[in-house]
Amino acid sequence: MWTSLEPASTTVDPGAVARVRLRVRNTGDTVEEYRLRPAGDAAGWTRVEPDVLRLYPGAEGTAQVEFAPPRTPDAVAGPTPFGIRVEPTEHPEIRDVVEGQITVGPFAELRCELVPLTVRGRWRAKASVAVDNLGNQPLTVSLSGRENGDALTVEPDPASVQAAPGRAAFTRLNIRPGTVSWVGGINKHPFTVSVQRAGSPEPTELHGTYLQPSVLPRWAMAVLSLLLVAAVAFVALWLRADPKLTSSAREKAGATHKLPQKEEKPSAPAPSKPPEEKPEEKPEEKPEEPAGGEEPKDEGPAQQTIRSGGDAGWYLQANGGSQVDGTQIGQSPQWTGDQFGRNQWWIIHHYPEDNSVALESASAPGSIAQLKPNTNQVELWAADQEQLKSGQLPPHQKWRLTDTDDGHTRLVNVSNGECLTDLQNDKGSLSWKCSDGPNERQDWTLGEGP
C-alpha cells in the first residue's frame, strides 16, 4: 500500500473550508477495500470524501480531505497536526496513518458586561466587569474608568486581565464619590468603563449609574427645622414672661397687736387617720393549656445549604443578600450566618413530572437561581409564582439533581445540560460542560447547616 497527501500542510480560517488530496495505491495482488478515517485534534471538523476506496491490484484512488474549523474557541489558533487512518479490510496488519498539518487562522471576539448596571452607596460602591473571550486565541484586556468630571473616581482592580479562549475573566470596580452628600435626596452619577483589547483600535464602553443617597434624608431635615423653631419660640416666650412674686397682704393703719399674757400651750395635733389597707393583689391565673401539648407550628418548606465538594467547601449564595433581579449567584468560603439574612440558605422545589428542581433563595422569597439567557452565568431572578408552584418554569430556570459515585450531587441545568461549577470566588457561578469522573468544583453537598 502506498499513500500520499498533496499538499501535506495547509492553512484555513475559522468558518472557512480548506481541502487537500489523499492518494492511495494498491500495491498488493488482491482486490482491497480501504477505509479512511480522520484522527487527531482536528478530527471533529475534518471530513474525508469518499471515506471508502475499493481498488484493484496496481490501481490508485483519490479522496478529498476537507477541513472546516468552526468560528468558536474550540478551533484553537495555530498549527495543529492531523492524521488520516488508512485501514485495509483484507490485510488490516498493513494499516497506515497519513500525517499532515493544518494551521488555523486567529480571530478575536470579546464580550463584556458590567454587573450590576446600577450601584448604590453613600461613601463607596463596588461593581464587576466580566470579560468573555469568544475567540480562539488568548486575549489581554486593559480597563479604565471614566467619570463625570470630579463627581466620581472609578478604579478597576486589576486594571489588566488575560482570558484564555472560551474562558471568562473578572475585575472589580472601586467607585468613590468626590464629595459626600449630607442633605437632600439621591444623586445620580453616570460613569463609563472602557475595555481595550490588545491590538484593537476602538475600546468597548460599558455605561453604568452610581446612586448616592444623602446622609440625612429630607424628612429628617424637616423634623429638625420644626424642632429648632419650637425651641426658639419657647425661649422667646420664657424671656418675655419675667414672672414676679407679690403679696396681697396689707397692714391697716392704727391697728394694734395684742401680745400674749401667758404662755399658751400649743394644741395637740389632730390624730391622723390610719392608712387604708390595700386589698391583697392575687396573682393572675393563667388559663390552663389544653391536654396534648402545644399545637404544631407550620415551619414552611425545608431550607438547605448547597456546598461544593472540594476541600475549601465554598457555599453557594445570593451575593450580598440582595433581592434584585440579576444579582449574581456566587460562592463564599465561610459560613456568613445572618450577616446578609438567609442568603446561603436555599429552598429546593421538586417536580416529579420531569424529575427537575427549582432553587429558591431564602433571602429573596420568590426569586430563583436561573441561567442568564444566552450566557453561562447564574443569576437571581423573580419567578412567576404560579409556574414556581406548578413546575411549568422555563428550562433555563430548572435544574436536575444527579448523584455521583462518591456521594455528592451535581446540579445540571435543563436548558443546556451543563453542570453548575464552583469558581471559588465571590464574583459569580457559571455552568460548564460536565466532566467525566469526580470534579470537586462540580460536585455539591446538600445539607442543613455549616
Short mmCIF file of N, CA, C and O in Angstrom, two decimals, residues 119-199:
data_model
loop_
_atom_site.label_atom_id
_atom_site.label_comp_id
_atom_site.label_asym_id
_atom_site.label_seq_id
_atom_site.Cartn_x
_atom_site.Cartn_y
_atom_site.Cartn_z
N VAL A 119 -25.31 50.80 40.82
CA VAL A 119 -24.78 50.54 42.16
C VAL A 119 -25.23 51.66 43.09
O VAL A 119 -25.61 52.75 42.64
N ARG A 120 -25.17 51.42 44.39
CA ARG A 120 -25.71 52.36 45.38
C ARG A 120 -24.81 52.39 46.59
O ARG A 120 -24.33 51.34 47.04
N GLY A 121 -24.57 53.58 47.14
CA GLY A 121 -23.78 53.69 48.35
C GLY A 121 -23.57 55.16 48.72
O GLY A 121 -23.43 56.02 47.85
N ARG A 122 -23.52 55.44 50.05
CA ARG A 122 -23.27 56.80 50.49
C ARG A 122 -21.80 57.17 50.38
O ARG A 122 -21.46 58.28 50.01
N TRP A 123 -20.92 56.21 50.73
CA TRP A 123 -19.49 56.52 50.79
C TRP A 123 -18.72 55.88 49.63
O TRP A 123 -17.76 56.45 49.14
N ARG A 124 -19.13 54.69 49.24
CA ARG A 124 -18.44 53.98 48.16
C ARG A 124 -19.36 52.88 47.64
O ARG A 124 -20.39 52.57 48.27
N ALA A 125 -18.99 52.27 46.53
CA ALA A 125 -19.75 51.15 45.96
C ALA A 125 -18.79 50.29 45.15
O ALA A 125 -17.67 50.72 44.81
N LYS A 126 -19.21 49.08 44.88
CA LYS A 126 -18.40 48.13 44.12
C LYS A 126 -19.24 47.52 43.01
O LYS A 126 -20.44 47.29 43.16
N ALA A 127 -18.59 47.25 41.89
CA ALA A 127 -19.21 46.56 40.77
C ALA A 127 -18.16 45.64 40.15
O ALA A 127 -17.00 45.62 40.59
N SER A 128 -18.54 44.87 39.16
CA SER A 128 -17.63 43.93 38.50
C SER A 128 -17.81 44.03 36.99
O SER A 128 -18.90 44.35 36.50
N VAL A 129 -16.73 43.74 36.29
CA VAL A 129 -16.75 43.66 34.83
C VAL A 129 -16.36 42.24 34.44
O VAL A 129 -15.30 41.75 34.84
N ALA A 130 -17.24 41.56 33.70
CA ALA A 130 -16.98 40.21 33.21
C ALA A 130 -16.51 40.31 31.76
O ALA A 130 -17.18 40.93 30.94
N VAL A 131 -15.38 39.69 31.47
CA VAL A 131 -14.80 39.71 30.12
C VAL A 131 -14.79 38.27 29.61
O VAL A 131 -14.10 37.42 30.17
N ASP A 132 -15.58 37.98 28.57
CA ASP A 132 -15.66 36.65 27.98
C ASP A 132 -14.88 36.64 26.67
O ASP A 132 -15.15 37.43 25.77
N ASN A 133 -13.91 35.72 26.56
CA ASN A 133 -13.12 35.57 25.34
C ASN A 133 -13.80 34.53 24.47
O ASN A 133 -13.75 33.33 24.74
N LEU A 134 -14.47 34.99 23.41
CA LEU A 134 -15.15 34.09 22.49
C LEU A 134 -14.30 33.77 21.26
O LEU A 134 -14.78 33.12 20.34
N GLY A 135 -13.05 34.24 21.25
CA GLY A 135 -12.15 33.96 20.14
C GLY A 135 -11.38 32.68 20.34
O GLY A 135 -11.61 31.91 21.29
N ASN A 136 -10.40 32.43 19.46
CA ASN A 136 -9.61 31.19 19.53
C ASN A 136 -8.16 31.44 19.90
O ASN A 136 -7.30 30.60 19.63
N GLN A 137 -7.87 32.58 20.51
CA GLN A 137 -6.52 32.89 20.96
C GLN A 137 -6.61 33.67 22.26
O GLN A 137 -7.61 34.34 22.52
N PRO A 138 -5.57 33.59 23.12
CA PRO A 138 -5.60 34.35 24.38
C PRO A 138 -5.67 35.84 24.12
O PRO A 138 -5.07 36.35 23.17
N LEU A 139 -6.42 36.55 24.98
CA LEU A 139 -6.59 37.98 24.83
C LEU A 139 -6.17 38.68 26.12
O LEU A 139 -6.46 38.20 27.22
N THR A 140 -5.49 39.80 25.96
CA THR A 140 -5.14 40.67 27.08
C THR A 140 -5.99 41.93 26.99
O THR A 140 -6.04 42.58 25.94
N VAL A 141 -6.67 42.27 28.08
CA VAL A 141 -7.63 43.38 28.08
C VAL A 141 -7.24 44.34 29.20
O VAL A 141 -6.94 43.91 30.32
N SER A 142 -7.21 45.62 28.90
CA SER A 142 -6.98 46.66 29.90
C SER A 142 -8.26 47.44 30.12
O SER A 142 -9.03 47.68 29.19
N LEU A 143 -8.49 47.85 31.36
CA LEU A 143 -9.72 48.55 31.73
C LEU A 143 -9.38 49.89 32.36
O LEU A 143 -8.38 50.02 33.08
N SER A 144 -10.21 50.87 32.11
CA SER A 144 -10.06 52.19 32.70
C SER A 144 -11.44 52.78 32.91
O SER A 144 -12.36 52.56 32.14
N GLY A 145 -11.58 53.56 34.01
CA GLY A 145 -12.85 54.18 34.32
C GLY A 145 -12.86 55.64 33.90
O GLY A 145 -11.85 56.34 34.02
N ARG A 146 -14.00 56.08 33.40
CA ARG A 146 -14.17 57.48 33.03
C ARG A 146 -15.41 58.01 33.74
O ARG A 146 -16.51 57.52 33.52
N GLU A 147 -15.20 58.99 34.62
CA GLU A 147 -16.29 59.51 35.41
C GLU A 147 -16.75 60.86 34.87
O GLU A 147 -16.12 61.43 33.98
N ASN A 148 -17.83 61.37 35.44
CA ASN A 148 -18.41 62.64 35.02
C ASN A 148 -17.75 63.77 35.82
O ASN A 148 -18.19 64.13 36.90
N GLY A 149 -16.67 64.35 35.26
CA GLY A 149 -15.94 65.40 35.96
C GLY A 149 -15.26 64.87 37.21
O GLY A 149 -14.63 63.81 37.19
N ASP A 150 -15.37 65.62 38.32
CA ASP A 150 -14.77 65.21 39.59
C ASP A 150 -15.80 64.56 40.52
O ASP A 150 -15.54 64.42 41.72
N ALA A 151 -16.97 64.20 39.99
CA ALA A 151 -18.03 63.65 40.85
C ALA A 151 -17.71 62.25 41.32
O ALA A 151 -18.13 61.85 42.41
N LEU A 152 -16.95 61.47 40.55
CA LEU A 152 -16.68 60.07 40.89
C LEU A 152 -15.23 59.74 40.60
O LEU A 152 -14.57 60.37 39.77
N THR A 153 -14.77 58.68 41.26
CA THR A 153 -13.49 58.05 40.95
C THR A 153 -13.76 56.57 40.73
O THR A 153 -14.25 55.88 41.63
N VAL A 154 -13.46 56.08 39.53
CA VAL A 154 -13.70 54.69 39.16
C VAL A 154 -12.34 54.04 38.91
O VAL A 154 -11.63 54.41 37.99
N GLU A 155 -11.98 53.05 39.74
CA GLU A 155 -10.68 52.39 39.65
C GLU A 155 -10.87 50.89 39.47
O GLU A 155 -11.42 50.22 40.34
N PRO A 156 -10.46 50.31 38.32
CA PRO A 156 -10.51 48.85 38.14
C PRO A 156 -9.40 48.18 38.95
O PRO A 156 -8.28 48.69 39.08
N ASP A 157 -9.68 47.02 39.49
CA ASP A 157 -8.71 46.25 40.26
C ASP A 157 -8.88 44.76 39.95
O ASP A 157 -9.83 44.14 40.39
N PRO A 158 -7.98 44.15 39.11
CA PRO A 158 -6.81 44.75 38.48
C PRO A 158 -7.20 45.54 37.23
O PRO A 158 -8.28 45.36 36.69
N ALA A 159 -6.24 46.37 36.75
CA ALA A 159 -6.52 47.18 35.57
C ALA A 159 -6.29 46.43 34.27
O ALA A 159 -6.61 46.94 33.20
N SER A 160 -5.72 45.24 34.34
CA SER A 160 -5.46 44.44 33.15
C SER A 160 -5.68 42.97 33.47
O SER A 160 -5.23 42.49 34.52
N VAL A 161 -6.40 42.25 32.59
CA VAL A 161 -6.65 40.83 32.79
C VAL A 161 -6.39 40.09 31.48
O VAL A 161 -6.39 40.69 30.40
N GLN A 162 -6.14 38.79 31.60
CA GLN A 162 -5.93 37.94 30.42
C GLN A 162 -6.92 36.79 30.48
O GLN A 162 -7.08 36.16 31.53
N ALA A 163 -7.57 36.53 29.36
CA ALA A 163 -8.59 35.48 29.28
C ALA A 163 -8.18 34.47 28.21
O ALA A 163 -7.83 34.85 27.09
N ALA A 164 -8.21 33.18 28.56
CA ALA A 164 -7.91 32.12 27.61
C ALA A 164 -9.11 31.92 26.67
O ALA A 164 -10.22 32.37 26.97
N PRO A 165 -8.90 31.28 25.53
CA PRO A 165 -10.03 31.05 24.61
C PRO A 165 -11.17 30.30 25.30
O PRO A 165 -10.95 29.28 25.95
N GLY A 166 -12.37 30.82 25.18
CA GLY A 166 -13.54 30.19 25.77
C GLY A 166 -13.67 30.39 27.26
O GLY A 166 -14.54 29.79 27.88
N ARG A 167 -12.85 31.24 27.85
CA ARG A 167 -12.88 31.47 29.30
C ARG A 167 -13.31 32.90 29.59
O ARG A 167 -13.32 33.76 28.71
N ALA A 168 -13.64 33.13 30.88
CA ALA A 168 -14.05 34.46 31.31
C ALA A 168 -13.11 34.95 32.39
O ALA A 168 -12.60 34.16 33.20
N ALA A 169 -12.84 36.24 32.41
CA ALA A 169 -12.03 36.88 33.43
C ALA A 169 -12.85 37.99 34.07
O ALA A 169 -13.72 38.60 33.43
N PHE A 170 -12.57 38.26 35.35
CA PHE A 170 -13.35 39.25 36.09
C PHE A 170 -12.41 40.26 36.72
O PHE A 170 -11.29 39.94 37.10
N THR A 171 -12.87 41.49 36.83
CA THR A 171 -12.15 42.54 37.54
C THR A 171 -13.15 43.35 38.35
O THR A 171 -14.32 43.48 37.97
N ARG A 172 -12.71 43.87 39.47
CA ARG A 172 -13.59 44.60 40.37
C ARG A 172 -13.43 46.11 40.14
O ARG A 172 -12.32 46.59 39.89
N LEU A 173 -14.52 46.84 40.26
CA LEU A 173 -14.51 48.29 40.15
C LEU A 173 -14.76 48.90 41.53
O LEU A 173 -15.76 48.57 42.18
N ASN A 174 -13.83 49.76 41.96
CA ASN A 174 -13.99 50.51 43.20
C ASN A 174 -14.47 51.92 42.85
O ASN A 174 -13.75 52.69 42.20
N ILE A 175 -15.67 52.26 43.27
CA ILE A 175 -16.31 53.54 42.90
C ILE A 175 -16.46 54.37 44.16
O ILE A 175 -17.05 53.92 45.15
N ARG A 176 -15.89 55.59 44.13
CA ARG A 176 -15.98 56.50 45.28
C ARG A 176 -16.43 57.87 44.80
O ARG A 176 -15.90 58.38 43.80
N PRO A 177 -17.38 58.50 45.52
CA PRO A 177 -17.82 59.85 45.12
C PRO A 177 -16.77 60.89 45.51
O PRO A 177 -16.00 60.71 46.46
N GLY A 178 -16.75 62.01 44.77
CA GLY A 178 -15.83 63.09 45.09
C GLY A 178 -16.18 63.81 46.36
O GLY A 178 -15.31 64.21 47.12
N THR A 179 -17.46 63.98 46.64
CA THR A 179 -17.92 64.64 47.86
C THR A 179 -19.05 63.83 48.47
O THR A 179 -19.73 63.06 47.78
N VAL A 180 -19.25 64.05 49.77
CA VAL A 180 -20.32 63.36 50.49
C VAL A 180 -21.56 64.25 50.47
O VAL A 180 -21.48 65.44 50.75
N SER A 181 -22.68 63.69 50.12
CA SER A 181 -23.95 64.42 50.11
C SER A 181 -24.58 64.28 51.50
O SER A 181 -25.04 63.20 51.89
N TRP A 182 -24.59 65.40 52.26
CA TRP A 182 -25.10 65.34 53.62
C TRP A 182 -26.61 65.53 53.69
O TRP A 182 -27.28 64.92 54.52
N VAL A 183 -27.15 66.40 52.85
CA VAL A 183 -28.57 66.73 52.93
C VAL A 183 -29.17 66.63 51.53
O VAL A 183 -28.54 67.00 50.54
N GLY A 184 -30.38 66.12 51.44
CA GLY A 184 -31.07 66.05 50.16
C GLY A 184 -31.59 64.66 49.89
O GLY A 184 -31.76 63.84 50.81
N GLY A 185 -31.80 64.36 48.63
CA GLY A 185 -32.33 63.05 48.23
C GLY A 185 -31.23 62.15 47.72
O GLY A 185 -30.18 61.96 48.35
N ILE A 186 -31.44 61.57 46.53
CA ILE A 186 -30.50 60.63 45.92
C ILE A 186 -29.90 61.30 44.68
O ILE A 186 -30.63 61.74 43.79
N ASN A 187 -28.57 61.36 44.64
CA ASN A 187 -27.86 61.93 43.50
C ASN A 187 -27.46 60.82 42.53
O ASN A 187 -26.96 59.78 42.95
N LYS A 188 -27.69 61.05 41.23
CA LYS A 188 -27.33 60.08 40.20
C LYS A 188 -26.07 60.54 39.48
O LYS A 188 -26.00 61.68 39.01
N HIS A 189 -25.08 59.64 39.42
CA HIS A 189 -23.81 59.94 38.75
C HIS A 189 -23.57 58.89 37.66
O HIS A 189 -23.30 57.73 37.99
N PRO A 190 -23.68 59.23 36.39
CA PRO A 190 -23.32 58.26 35.34
C PRO A 190 -21.81 58.10 35.25
O PRO A 190 -21.05 59.03 35.49
N PHE A 191 -21.36 56.88 34.90
CA PHE A 191 -19.94 56.63 34.70
C PHE A 191 -19.77 55.64 33.55
O PHE A 191 -20.70 54.95 33.15
N THR A 192 -18.56 55.58 33.02
CA THR A 192 -18.25 54.74 31.87
C THR A 192 -16.97 53.96 32.15
O THR A 192 -16.01 54.50 32.71
N VAL A 193 -16.96 52.68 31.76
CA VAL A 193 -15.78 51.82 31.86
C VAL A 193 -15.36 51.44 30.44
O VAL A 193 -16.17 50.90 29.67
N SER A 194 -14.12 51.74 30.08
CA SER A 194 -13.58 51.42 28.76
C SER A 194 -12.79 50.12 28.85
O SER A 194 -11.91 49.97 29.70
N VAL A 195 -13.13 49.17 27.97
CA VAL A 195 -12.45 47.88 27.90
C VAL A 195 -11.68 47.85 26.58
O VAL A 195 -12.28 47.81 25.50
N GLN A 196 -10.35 47.90 26.67
CA GLN A 196 -9.49 47.98 25.48
C GLN A 196 -8.79 46.64 25.26
O GLN A 196 -8.02 46.18 26.10
N ARG A 197 -9.11 45.99 24.13
CA ARG A 197 -8.44 44.74 23.78
C ARG A 197 -7.13 45.05 23.09
O ARG A 197 -7.04 45.96 22.26
N ALA A 198 -6.08 44.29 23.42
CA ALA A 198 -4.77 44.48 22.80
C ALA A 198 -4.87 44.25 21.29
O ALA A 198 -5.39 43.23 20.85
N GLY A 199 -4.40 45.21 20.52
CA GLY A 199 -4.44 45.11 19.07
C GLY A 199 -5.67 45.70 18.45
O GLY A 199 -5.78 45.72 17.22
#
